[in-house]
Each structure stands twice: as structure tokens, then as C-alpha cells.
Tab-separated table of C-alpha atoms and ligand atoms in Angstrom:
chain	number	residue	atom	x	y	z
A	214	UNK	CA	109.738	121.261	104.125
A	215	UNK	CA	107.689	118.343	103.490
A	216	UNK	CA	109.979	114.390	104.326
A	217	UNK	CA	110.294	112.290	101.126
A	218	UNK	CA	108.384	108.893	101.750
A	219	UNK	CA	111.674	106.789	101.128
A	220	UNK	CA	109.057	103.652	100.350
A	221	UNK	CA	108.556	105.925	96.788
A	222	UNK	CA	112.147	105.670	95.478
A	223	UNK	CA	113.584	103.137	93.528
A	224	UNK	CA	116.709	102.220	94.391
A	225	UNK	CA	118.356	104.479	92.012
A	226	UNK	CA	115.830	107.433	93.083
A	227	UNK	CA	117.261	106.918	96.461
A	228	UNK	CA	120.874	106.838	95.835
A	229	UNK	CA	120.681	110.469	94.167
A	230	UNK	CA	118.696	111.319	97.023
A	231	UNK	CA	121.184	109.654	99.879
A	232	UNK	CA	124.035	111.244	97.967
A	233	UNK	CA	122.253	114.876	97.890
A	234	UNK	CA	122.877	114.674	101.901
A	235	UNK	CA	126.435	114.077	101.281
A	236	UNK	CA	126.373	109.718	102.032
A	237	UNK	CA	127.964	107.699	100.077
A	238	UNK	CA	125.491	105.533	97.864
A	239	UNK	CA	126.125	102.312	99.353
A	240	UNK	CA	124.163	103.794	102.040
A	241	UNK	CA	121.687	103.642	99.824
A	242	UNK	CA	121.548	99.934	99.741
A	243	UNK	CA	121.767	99.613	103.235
A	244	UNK	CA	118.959	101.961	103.579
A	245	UNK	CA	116.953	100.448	100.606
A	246	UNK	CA	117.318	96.619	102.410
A	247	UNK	CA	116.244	98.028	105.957
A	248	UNK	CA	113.064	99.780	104.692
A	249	UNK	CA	111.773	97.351	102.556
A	250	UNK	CA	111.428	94.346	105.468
A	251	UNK	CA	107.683	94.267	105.560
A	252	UNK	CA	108.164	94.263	109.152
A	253	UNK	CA	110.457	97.320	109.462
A	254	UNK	CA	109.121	99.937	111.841
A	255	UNK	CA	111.677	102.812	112.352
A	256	UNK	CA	114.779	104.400	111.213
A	257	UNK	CA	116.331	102.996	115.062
A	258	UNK	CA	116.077	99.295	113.612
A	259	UNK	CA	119.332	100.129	111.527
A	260	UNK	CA	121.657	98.800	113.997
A	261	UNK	CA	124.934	99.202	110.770
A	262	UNK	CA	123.842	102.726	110.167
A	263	UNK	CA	125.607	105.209	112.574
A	264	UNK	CA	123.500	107.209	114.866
A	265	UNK	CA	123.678	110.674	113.978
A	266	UNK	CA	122.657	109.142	110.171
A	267	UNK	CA	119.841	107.810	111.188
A	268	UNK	CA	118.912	111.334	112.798
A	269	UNK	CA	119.466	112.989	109.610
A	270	UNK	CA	117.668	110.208	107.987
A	271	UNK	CA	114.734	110.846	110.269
A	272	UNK	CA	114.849	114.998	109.984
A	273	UNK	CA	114.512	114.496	106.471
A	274	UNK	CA	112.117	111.361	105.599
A	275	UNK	CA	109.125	109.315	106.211
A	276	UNK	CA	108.090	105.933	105.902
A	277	UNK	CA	104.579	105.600	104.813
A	278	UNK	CA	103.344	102.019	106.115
A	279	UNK	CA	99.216	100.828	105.107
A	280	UNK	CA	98.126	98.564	108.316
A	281	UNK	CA	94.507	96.944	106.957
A	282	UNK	CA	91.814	98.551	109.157
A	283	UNK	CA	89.905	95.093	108.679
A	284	UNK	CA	91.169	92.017	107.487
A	285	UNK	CA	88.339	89.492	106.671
A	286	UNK	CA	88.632	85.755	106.128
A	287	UNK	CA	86.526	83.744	103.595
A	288	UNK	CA	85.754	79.775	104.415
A	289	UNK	CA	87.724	79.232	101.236
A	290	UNK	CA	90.781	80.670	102.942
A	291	UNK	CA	90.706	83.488	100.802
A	292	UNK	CA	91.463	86.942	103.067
A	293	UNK	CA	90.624	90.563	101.754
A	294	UNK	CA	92.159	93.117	103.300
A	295	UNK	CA	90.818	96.981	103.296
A	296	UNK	CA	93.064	99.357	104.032
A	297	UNK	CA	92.555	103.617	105.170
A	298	UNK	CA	94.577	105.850	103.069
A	299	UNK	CA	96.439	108.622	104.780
A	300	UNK	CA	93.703	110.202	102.742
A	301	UNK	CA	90.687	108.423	104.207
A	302	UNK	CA	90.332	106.337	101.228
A	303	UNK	CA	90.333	102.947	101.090
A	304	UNK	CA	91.405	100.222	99.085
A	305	UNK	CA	91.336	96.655	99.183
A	306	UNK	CA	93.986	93.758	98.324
A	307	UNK	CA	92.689	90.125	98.193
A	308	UNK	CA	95.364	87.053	99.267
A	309	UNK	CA	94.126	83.838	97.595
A	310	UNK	CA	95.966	80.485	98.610
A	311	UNK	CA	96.012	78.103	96.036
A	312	UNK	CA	97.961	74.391	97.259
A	313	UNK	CA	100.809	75.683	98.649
A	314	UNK	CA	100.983	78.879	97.146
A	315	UNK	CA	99.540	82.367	97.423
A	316	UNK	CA	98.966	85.254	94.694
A	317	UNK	CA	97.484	88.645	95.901
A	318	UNK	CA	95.680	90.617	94.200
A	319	UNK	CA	96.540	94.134	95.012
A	320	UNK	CA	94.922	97.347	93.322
A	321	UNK	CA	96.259	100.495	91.427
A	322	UNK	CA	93.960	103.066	91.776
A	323	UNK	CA	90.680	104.379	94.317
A	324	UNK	CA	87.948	103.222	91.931
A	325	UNK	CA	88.487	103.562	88.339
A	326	UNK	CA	87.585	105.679	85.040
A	327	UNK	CA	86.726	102.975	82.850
A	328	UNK	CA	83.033	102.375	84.063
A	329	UNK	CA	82.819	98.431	82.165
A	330	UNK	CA	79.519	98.235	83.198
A	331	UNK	CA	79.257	94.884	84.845
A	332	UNK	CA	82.210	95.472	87.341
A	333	UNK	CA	81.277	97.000	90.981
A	334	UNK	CA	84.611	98.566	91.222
A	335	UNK	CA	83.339	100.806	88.268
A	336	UNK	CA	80.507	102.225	90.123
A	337	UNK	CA	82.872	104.264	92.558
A	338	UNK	CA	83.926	106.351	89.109
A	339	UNK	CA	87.715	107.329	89.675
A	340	UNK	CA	88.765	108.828	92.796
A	341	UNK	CA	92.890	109.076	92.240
A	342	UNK	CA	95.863	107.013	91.837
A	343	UNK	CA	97.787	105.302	94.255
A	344	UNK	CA	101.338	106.296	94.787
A	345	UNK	CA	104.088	103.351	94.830
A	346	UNK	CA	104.343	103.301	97.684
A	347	UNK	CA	100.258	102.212	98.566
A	348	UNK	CA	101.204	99.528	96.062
A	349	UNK	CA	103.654	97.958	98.137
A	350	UNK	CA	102.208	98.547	101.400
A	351	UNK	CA	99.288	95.632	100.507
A	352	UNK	CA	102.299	93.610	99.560
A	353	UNK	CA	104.037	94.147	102.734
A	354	UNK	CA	101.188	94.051	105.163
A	355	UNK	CA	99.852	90.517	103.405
A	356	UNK	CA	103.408	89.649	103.874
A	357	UNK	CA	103.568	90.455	107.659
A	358	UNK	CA	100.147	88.650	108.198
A	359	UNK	CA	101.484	85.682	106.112
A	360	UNK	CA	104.255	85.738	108.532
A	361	UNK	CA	102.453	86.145	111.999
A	362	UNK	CA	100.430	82.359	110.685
A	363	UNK	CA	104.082	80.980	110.412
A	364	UNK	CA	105.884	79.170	112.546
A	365	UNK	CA	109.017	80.323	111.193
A	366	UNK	CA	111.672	82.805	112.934
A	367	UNK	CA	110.382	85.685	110.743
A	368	UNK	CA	113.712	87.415	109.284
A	369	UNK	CA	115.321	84.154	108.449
A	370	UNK	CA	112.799	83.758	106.287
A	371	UNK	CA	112.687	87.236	104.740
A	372	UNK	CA	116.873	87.173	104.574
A	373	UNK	CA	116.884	83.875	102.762
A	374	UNK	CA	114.124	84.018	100.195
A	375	UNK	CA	112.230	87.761	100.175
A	376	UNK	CA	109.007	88.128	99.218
A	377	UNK	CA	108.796	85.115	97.374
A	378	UNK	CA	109.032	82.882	100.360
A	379	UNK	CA	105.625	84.500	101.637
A	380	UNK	CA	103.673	85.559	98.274
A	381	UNK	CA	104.343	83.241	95.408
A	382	UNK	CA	102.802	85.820	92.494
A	383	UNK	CA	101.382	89.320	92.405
A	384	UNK	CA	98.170	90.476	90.170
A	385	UNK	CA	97.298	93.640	89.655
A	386	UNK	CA	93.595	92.515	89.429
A	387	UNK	CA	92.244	94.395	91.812
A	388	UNK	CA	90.967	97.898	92.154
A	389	UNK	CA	92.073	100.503	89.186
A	390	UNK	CA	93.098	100.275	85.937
A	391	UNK	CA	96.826	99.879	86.603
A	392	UNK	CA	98.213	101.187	83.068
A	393	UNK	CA	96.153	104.349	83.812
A	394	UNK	CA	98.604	104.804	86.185
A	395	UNK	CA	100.949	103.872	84.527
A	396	UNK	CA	104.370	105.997	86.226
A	397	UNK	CA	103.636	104.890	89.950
A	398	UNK	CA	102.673	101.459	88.306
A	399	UNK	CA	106.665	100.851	86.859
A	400	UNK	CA	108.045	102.491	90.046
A	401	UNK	CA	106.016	99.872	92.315
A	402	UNK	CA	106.980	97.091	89.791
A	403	UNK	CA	111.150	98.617	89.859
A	404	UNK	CA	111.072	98.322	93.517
A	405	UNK	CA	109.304	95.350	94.726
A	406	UNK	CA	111.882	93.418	91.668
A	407	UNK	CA	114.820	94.958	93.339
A	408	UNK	CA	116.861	92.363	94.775
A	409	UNK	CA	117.761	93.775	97.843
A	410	UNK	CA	114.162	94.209	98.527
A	411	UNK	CA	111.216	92.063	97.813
A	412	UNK	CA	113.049	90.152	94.815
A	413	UNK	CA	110.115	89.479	92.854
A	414	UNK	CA	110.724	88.234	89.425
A	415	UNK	CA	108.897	89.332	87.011
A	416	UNK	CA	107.380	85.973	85.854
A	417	UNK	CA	105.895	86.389	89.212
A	418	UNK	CA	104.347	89.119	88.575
A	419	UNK	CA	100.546	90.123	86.471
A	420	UNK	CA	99.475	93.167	85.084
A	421	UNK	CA	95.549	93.408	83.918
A	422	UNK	CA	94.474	95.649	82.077
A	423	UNK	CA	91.110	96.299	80.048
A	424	UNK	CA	93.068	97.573	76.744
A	425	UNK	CA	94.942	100.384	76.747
A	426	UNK	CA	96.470	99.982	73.822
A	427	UNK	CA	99.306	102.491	73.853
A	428	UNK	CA	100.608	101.615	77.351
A	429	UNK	CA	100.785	98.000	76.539
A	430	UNK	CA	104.057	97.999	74.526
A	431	UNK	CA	105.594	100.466	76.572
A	432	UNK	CA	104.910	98.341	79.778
A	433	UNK	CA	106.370	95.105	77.764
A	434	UNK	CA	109.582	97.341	76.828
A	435	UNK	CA	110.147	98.693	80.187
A	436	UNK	CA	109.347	95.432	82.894
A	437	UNK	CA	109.443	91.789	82.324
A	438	UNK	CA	105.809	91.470	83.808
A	439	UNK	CA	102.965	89.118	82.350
A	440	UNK	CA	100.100	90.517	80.600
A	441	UNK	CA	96.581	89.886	81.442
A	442	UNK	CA	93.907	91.223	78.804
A	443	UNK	CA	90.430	91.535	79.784
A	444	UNK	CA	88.441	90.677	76.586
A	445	UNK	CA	85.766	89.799	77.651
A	446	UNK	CA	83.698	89.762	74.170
A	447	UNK	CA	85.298	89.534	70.480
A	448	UNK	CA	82.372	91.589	68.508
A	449	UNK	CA	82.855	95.321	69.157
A	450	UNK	CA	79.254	95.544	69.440
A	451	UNK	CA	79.023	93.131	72.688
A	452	UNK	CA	82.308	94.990	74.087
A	453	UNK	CA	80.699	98.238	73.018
A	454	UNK	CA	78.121	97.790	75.155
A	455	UNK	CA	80.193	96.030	78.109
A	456	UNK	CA	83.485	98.257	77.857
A	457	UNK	CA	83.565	102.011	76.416
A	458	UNK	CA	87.166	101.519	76.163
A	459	UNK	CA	86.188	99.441	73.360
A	460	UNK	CA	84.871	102.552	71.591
A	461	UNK	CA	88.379	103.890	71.757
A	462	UNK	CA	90.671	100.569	71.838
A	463	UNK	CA	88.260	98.346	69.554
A	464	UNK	CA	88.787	94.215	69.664
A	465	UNK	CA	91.183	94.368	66.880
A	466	UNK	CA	93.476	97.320	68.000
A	467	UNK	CA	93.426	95.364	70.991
A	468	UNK	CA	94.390	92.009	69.920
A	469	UNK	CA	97.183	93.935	67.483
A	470	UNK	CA	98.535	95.177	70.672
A	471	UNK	CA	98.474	91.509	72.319
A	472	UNK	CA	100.321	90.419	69.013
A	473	UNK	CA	103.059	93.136	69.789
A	474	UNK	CA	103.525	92.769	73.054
A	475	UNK	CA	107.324	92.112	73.895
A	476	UNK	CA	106.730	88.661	75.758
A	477	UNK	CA	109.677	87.047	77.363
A	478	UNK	CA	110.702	83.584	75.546
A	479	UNK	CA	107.973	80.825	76.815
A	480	UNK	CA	106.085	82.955	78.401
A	481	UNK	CA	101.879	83.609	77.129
A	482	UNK	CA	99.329	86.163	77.454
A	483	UNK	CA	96.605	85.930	79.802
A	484	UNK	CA	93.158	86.296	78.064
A	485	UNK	CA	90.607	87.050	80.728
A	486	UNK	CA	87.217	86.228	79.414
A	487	UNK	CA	84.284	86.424	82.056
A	488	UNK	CA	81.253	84.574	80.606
A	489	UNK	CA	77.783	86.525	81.287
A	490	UNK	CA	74.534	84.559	80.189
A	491	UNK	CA	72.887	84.473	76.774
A	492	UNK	CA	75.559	87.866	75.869
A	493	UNK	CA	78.980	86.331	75.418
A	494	UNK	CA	78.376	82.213	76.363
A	495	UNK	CA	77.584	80.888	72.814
A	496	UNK	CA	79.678	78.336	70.997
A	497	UNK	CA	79.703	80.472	67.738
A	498	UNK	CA	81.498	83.410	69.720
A	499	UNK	CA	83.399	80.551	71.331
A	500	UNK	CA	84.183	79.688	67.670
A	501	UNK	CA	84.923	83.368	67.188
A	502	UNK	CA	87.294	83.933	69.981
A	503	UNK	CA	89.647	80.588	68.516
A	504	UNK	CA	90.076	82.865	65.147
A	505	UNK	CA	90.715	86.163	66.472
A	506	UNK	CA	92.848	84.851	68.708
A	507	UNK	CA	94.694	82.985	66.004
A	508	UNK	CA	98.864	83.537	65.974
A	509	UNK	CA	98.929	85.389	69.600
A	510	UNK	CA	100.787	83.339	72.217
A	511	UNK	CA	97.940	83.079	75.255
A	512	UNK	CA	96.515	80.600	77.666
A	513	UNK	CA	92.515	81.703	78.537
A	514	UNK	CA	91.303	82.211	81.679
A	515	UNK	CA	87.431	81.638	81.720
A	516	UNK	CA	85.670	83.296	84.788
A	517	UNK	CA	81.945	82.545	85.197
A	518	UNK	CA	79.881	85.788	85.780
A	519	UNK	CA	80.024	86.689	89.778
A	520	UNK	CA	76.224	88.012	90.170
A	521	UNK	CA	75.431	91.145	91.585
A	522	UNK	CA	71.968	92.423	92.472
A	523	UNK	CA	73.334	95.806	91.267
A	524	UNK	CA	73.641	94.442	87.522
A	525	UNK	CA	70.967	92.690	85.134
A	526	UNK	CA	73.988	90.063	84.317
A	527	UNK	CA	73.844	86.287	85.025
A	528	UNK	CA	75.985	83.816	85.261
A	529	UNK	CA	75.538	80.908	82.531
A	530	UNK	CA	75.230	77.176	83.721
A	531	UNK	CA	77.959	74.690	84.007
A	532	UNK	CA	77.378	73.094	80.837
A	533	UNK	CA	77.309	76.161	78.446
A	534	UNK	CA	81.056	76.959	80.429
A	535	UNK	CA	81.641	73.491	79.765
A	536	UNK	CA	80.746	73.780	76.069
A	537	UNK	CA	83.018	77.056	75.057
A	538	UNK	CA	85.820	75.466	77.079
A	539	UNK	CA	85.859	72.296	74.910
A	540	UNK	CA	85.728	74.129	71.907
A	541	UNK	CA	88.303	76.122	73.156
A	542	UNK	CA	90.610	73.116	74.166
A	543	UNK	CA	89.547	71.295	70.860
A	544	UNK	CA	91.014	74.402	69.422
A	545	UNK	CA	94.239	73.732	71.319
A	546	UNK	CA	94.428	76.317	73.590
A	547	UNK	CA	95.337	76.077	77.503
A	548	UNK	CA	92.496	77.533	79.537
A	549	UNK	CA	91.817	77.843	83.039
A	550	UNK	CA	88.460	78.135	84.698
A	551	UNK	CA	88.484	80.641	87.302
A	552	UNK	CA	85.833	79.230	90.136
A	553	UNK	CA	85.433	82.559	91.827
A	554	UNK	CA	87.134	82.960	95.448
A	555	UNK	CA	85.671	84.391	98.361
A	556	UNK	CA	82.603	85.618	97.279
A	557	UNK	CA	81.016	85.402	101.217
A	558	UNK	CA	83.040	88.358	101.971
A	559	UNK	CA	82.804	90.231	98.479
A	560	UNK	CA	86.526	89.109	97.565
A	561	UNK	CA	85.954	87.473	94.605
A	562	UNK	CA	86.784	89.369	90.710
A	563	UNK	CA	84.530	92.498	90.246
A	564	UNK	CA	83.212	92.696	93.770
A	565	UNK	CA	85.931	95.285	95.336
A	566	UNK	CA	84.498	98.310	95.850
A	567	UNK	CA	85.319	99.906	99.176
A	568	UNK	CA	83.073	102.381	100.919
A	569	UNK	CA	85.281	105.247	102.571
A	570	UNK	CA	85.234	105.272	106.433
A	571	UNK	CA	85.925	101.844	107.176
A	572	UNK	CA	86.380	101.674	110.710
A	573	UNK	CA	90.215	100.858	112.766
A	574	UNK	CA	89.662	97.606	115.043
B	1287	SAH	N1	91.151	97.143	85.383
B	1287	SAH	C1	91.890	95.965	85.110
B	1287	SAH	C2	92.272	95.249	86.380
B	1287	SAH	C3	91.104	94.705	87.186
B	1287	SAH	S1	91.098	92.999	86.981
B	1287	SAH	C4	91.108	95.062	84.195
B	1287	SAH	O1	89.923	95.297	84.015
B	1287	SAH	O2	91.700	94.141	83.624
B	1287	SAH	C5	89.537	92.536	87.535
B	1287	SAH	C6	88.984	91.471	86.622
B	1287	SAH	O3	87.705	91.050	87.137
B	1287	SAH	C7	88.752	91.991	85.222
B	1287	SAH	O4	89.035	91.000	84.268
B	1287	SAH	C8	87.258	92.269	85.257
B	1287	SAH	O5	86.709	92.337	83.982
B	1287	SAH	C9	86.756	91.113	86.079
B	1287	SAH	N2	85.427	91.326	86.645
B	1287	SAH	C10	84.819	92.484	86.946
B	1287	SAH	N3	83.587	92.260	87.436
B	1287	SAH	C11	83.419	90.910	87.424
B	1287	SAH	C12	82.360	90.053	87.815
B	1287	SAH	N4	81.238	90.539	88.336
B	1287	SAH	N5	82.521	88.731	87.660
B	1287	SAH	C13	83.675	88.223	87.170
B	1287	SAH	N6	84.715	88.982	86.824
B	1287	SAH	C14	84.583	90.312	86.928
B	1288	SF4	FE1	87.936	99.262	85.839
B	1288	SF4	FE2	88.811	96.797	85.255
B	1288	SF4	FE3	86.455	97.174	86.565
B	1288	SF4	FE4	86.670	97.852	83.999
B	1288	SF4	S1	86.846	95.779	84.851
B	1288	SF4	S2	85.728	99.105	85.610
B	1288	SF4	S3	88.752	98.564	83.895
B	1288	SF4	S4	88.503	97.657	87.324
């Protein structure tokens, strides 16, 4: 019989499982707080488990664990990581500091379905999902290299403050279109908020997605998680021709669905809008994007265009960025200019798109 990968189960999944070998669930929380230590490497390391539980433990289960096969560090101390799937896939997570914080950008799927025509990650077409568990193994292997840089005895820090203490806030902006995958997606999110694990709250944590309309609700309804929206363009016809999800999920199903989204008290949308020359960079679609966005609760994130010699796109000057920001901010709204983050080793948004094969060093 094939072992369960424990890192899969929630904490309730694993209490009907611990309690199916005839433990009693608090075992379960033991278990749960022993295998969720980013730098937990074997069933012995549970010195308040008795022995021949730990043997069962180890008869029945596995604990998958993603070590990066090449970690690479930009001048602009941002660090991608690619990882091998059991699979031979890879994947790649991105840990950006920022002051004295860091957010990583970890991905939800090998490649992705959606094919917006100006992202690299598109090229690769889908290839599968990634199971929960390959979510939180780029959390917990940025975690154990944030903690190898540290001075700090390592499990004081992990028993005091959890994940937190070593990655300030998770995005799912990196590989995949997370609501397409949408089951493992809530499972990852359930465990790595679980307080006797990573204890992320869910302010810290982003969810991107480039408008699937029906998930969005449900993923409001089911996790307190933030909501980023790619947009991207406000006339179908530009998004058309940039996104064909628009042809299913037009701009204003779309921005309905922002409207509806269950957002926690104080909290705001994330509009992602990537500016590509002379297509999306005027002031009258700045104008534009100020009244459709009129009456949803959002801040806007403006990312110039990352070139690639792959696409025709281009990104616009300074001064046309400059120009839709004002109007934006004349408008009122909060936005945020994205300078891109370690392009020099392909890091930055739009640029992850493993090959298979990397190589173990
Ligand atoms: N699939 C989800 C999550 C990926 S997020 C989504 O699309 O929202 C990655 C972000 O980078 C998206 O906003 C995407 O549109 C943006 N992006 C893709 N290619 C880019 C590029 N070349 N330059 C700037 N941003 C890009
Ligand atoms: Fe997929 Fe997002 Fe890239 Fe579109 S922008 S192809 S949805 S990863």
C-alpha cells in the first residue's frame, strides 16, 4: 500500500487519519507541530512520541520535503529558487526582501492553461497541479535558507514566532493559476494558517489570479486571504487580445466579482495592472480604469512591462508610468509601482518558466 504524505493533511485530515490507527487525536497535534518545522527531517526527531509510534508512524507515512536543486541570488537580494519534483518537474519560488521584510512568491501549478500572451510562464502550456504539499515545501525550504543567514538559535525562533518570524507575506504570484487549482490551493492555505504550524494569518497571505470568476467568491467565503486581480486592460478588446480568459470572464464579470468579493473589514483588493507600450499606457484608459473601478475597495499595483525577446511587447517610459499614476492618485486611489526584482536571474513577474532537468548541485 502506498504511505500518505502527512505534509497533505490538514490538521483535521490528520486527526481522522491518526485516529484510524487507533491514537488518540492529540497525537495528531503533536504530530502536526513536529512535521511542519521547516527543518524537520524524520519521524526519530519526535523525542514526546513513544517509540513503537513512531514505527507505526513510519510503516505507514511519508514526508515529502522539496530541497531547491539551485538557488540563485540576484544583486538586488532577490533569490529564486528552482526546485525538482518527485516527478522531474520543476518549479520555481522567488524570495524578495523588501526593508526588513520578505514576501515569497511561491507557484501553484507546472506551467499554466491560461496562455495570456505576454507572460513566459504561459509558453510551457499546463503541465499539472501541484499538490499541497509542493506548496509548502517552497515555503519551508525559503524558510530553512532564511534561517541558515541567521544568527539566531534556529528553533527558538520557529517556537516563538512560526513562519512569520522568517517570511513576513506569501503571494501566490508565481507559476500557475492558483484558483485553477483551486482544492490543493485551500488545503495549502488551511495548513500553513494552522497555528500549530506555520501560523500565517491570512492578511499575510495573496492570492493572484487572472479572473476566474466563479472561484473568486468561493475562495473569499472559505479563507481570509487577499485578492490580487490581474487586469491588466479595462476594454475587452485590449484584454481580448492579451488574456483569452477575458473571452470567458470579460472586464465587467470580472470587476462584478471584485465588487463581491467577501473582503475582511479594512482590508482592499489588489489590482495588478502591468503597463505594455502604446497598448494599455494612455491617460484616457488611465481615465478609464478610475471609472470602472469606481465603488470597489482596491489599492493598484502598476508594474512596468518586463521585456522579453520572446514577445513584441515594450515597456513604456518613465514619464507615460508617471502620467497614469498621477491620474490615478488625482483620482484618489493608493497605487504602488512595482520596479521589477531580479530580473538578472529571470526572477522578476512573468519571467518563471522552468525548463525540466535542472541539474542537483
Ligand atoms: N496566474 C496568476 C498568478 C501569476 S501572478 C495571475 O496571472 O494573476 C504573475 C503576475 O505577473 C501576473 O499579474 C502577470 O500578469 C504578471 N506578468 C506576467 N508577465 C509579465 C511581464 N513580462 N512583465 C510584468 N508582469 C508580468
Ligand atoms: Fe498564467 Fe498568470 Fe501567466 Fe496568465 S499571467 S499565463 S494566468 S501565470
Amino acid at each position: 500500500m502506498e504511505k500518505v504524505d502527512l505534509k497533505n493533511l490538514t490538521l483535521p485530515e490528520l486527526t481522522a487519519w491518526v485516529e484510524g490507527l487507533g491514537l488518540k487525536p492529540f497525537r495528531a497535534r503533536q504530530i502536526f507541530a513536529w512535521i511542519h518545522r521547516p527543518d524537520f527531517t524524520g519521524f526519530d526527531q519526535m523525542t514526546d512520541i513513544a517509540k513503537h509510534v513512531r514505527a507505526l508512524l513510519a510503516e505507514k507515512a511519508r514526508l515529502s520535503r522539496l530541497e531547491p536543486a539551485r538557488v540563485e541570488h540576484s544583486t538586488d537580494g532577490t533569490v529564486k529558487f528552482a526546485f525538482n519534483l518527485e516527478d522531474g518537474h520543476v518549479i520555481e519560488s522567488v524570495l524578495i526582501p523588501e526593508d526588513d521584510r520578505h514576501t515569497l512568491c511561491v507557484s501553484s501549478q507546472v506551467g499554466c492553461a491560461m496562455g495570456c500572451n505576454f507572460c513566459l510562464t504561459g509558453t510551457m502550456g499546463f503541465i499539472r497541479n501541484l499538490t499541497a504539499a509542493e506548496i509548502i515545501g517552497q515555503v519551508d525550504a525559503a524558510i530553512r535558507l532564511r534561517m541558515a543567514a541567521s544568527q539566531q538559535q534556529q528553533m527558538d525562533g520557529w517556537q516563538t514566532q512560526g513562519a512569520p518570524r522568517w517570511i513576513n507575506n506569501l503571494v501566490f504570484m508565481g507559476m500557475g493559476e492558483p484558483l485553477l487549482n483551486f482544492d490543493n490551493l485551500l488545503k495549502a492555505i488551511n495548513i500553513l494558517m494552522e497555528q500549530r504550524g506555520h501560523d500565517f494569518s491570512g492578511r499575510r497571505i495573496t492570492v493572484s489570479t487572472c479572473g476566474i470568476v466563479p472561484k473568486m467568491k468561493q475562495l473569499g467565503q472559505q479563507v481570509p486571504v487577499n485578492l490580487a486581480v490581474s487586469l491588466h486592460a479595462v476594454e475587452d478588446e485590449i484584454r481580448d487580445q492579451l488574456m483569452p480568459v477575458n473571452k470567458t470572464y470579460p472586464v465587467d464579470e470580472l470587476l462584478r466579482a471584485c465588487r463581491e468579493y467577501p473582503l475582511p473589514p479594512r482590508r482592499r483588493i489588489m489590482i495588478e495592472y502591468v503597463m505594455i507600450k502604446g497598448l494599455n499606457d494612455s491617460p484616457a484608459q488611465a481615465r478609464l480604469l478610475v471609472k470602472k473601478l469606481h465603488g470597489i475597495r482596491c489599492k493598484i499595483n502598476i508594474l512596468p512591462y518586463n521585456e522579453n525577446p520572446d514577445f513584441p511587447y515594450q515597456r513604456p517610459d518613465d514619464e507615460t508610468v508617471e502620467n497614469f499614476r498621477q491620474i490615478l492618485r488625482r483620482a484618489g486611489h493608493t497605487t504602488l509601482l512595482r520596479h521589477s526584482r531580479g530580473a538578472d536571474i529571470s526572477a522578476a513577474c512573468g519571467q518563471l518558466a522552468a525548463q525540466s532537468g535542472v541539474e542537483a548541485t
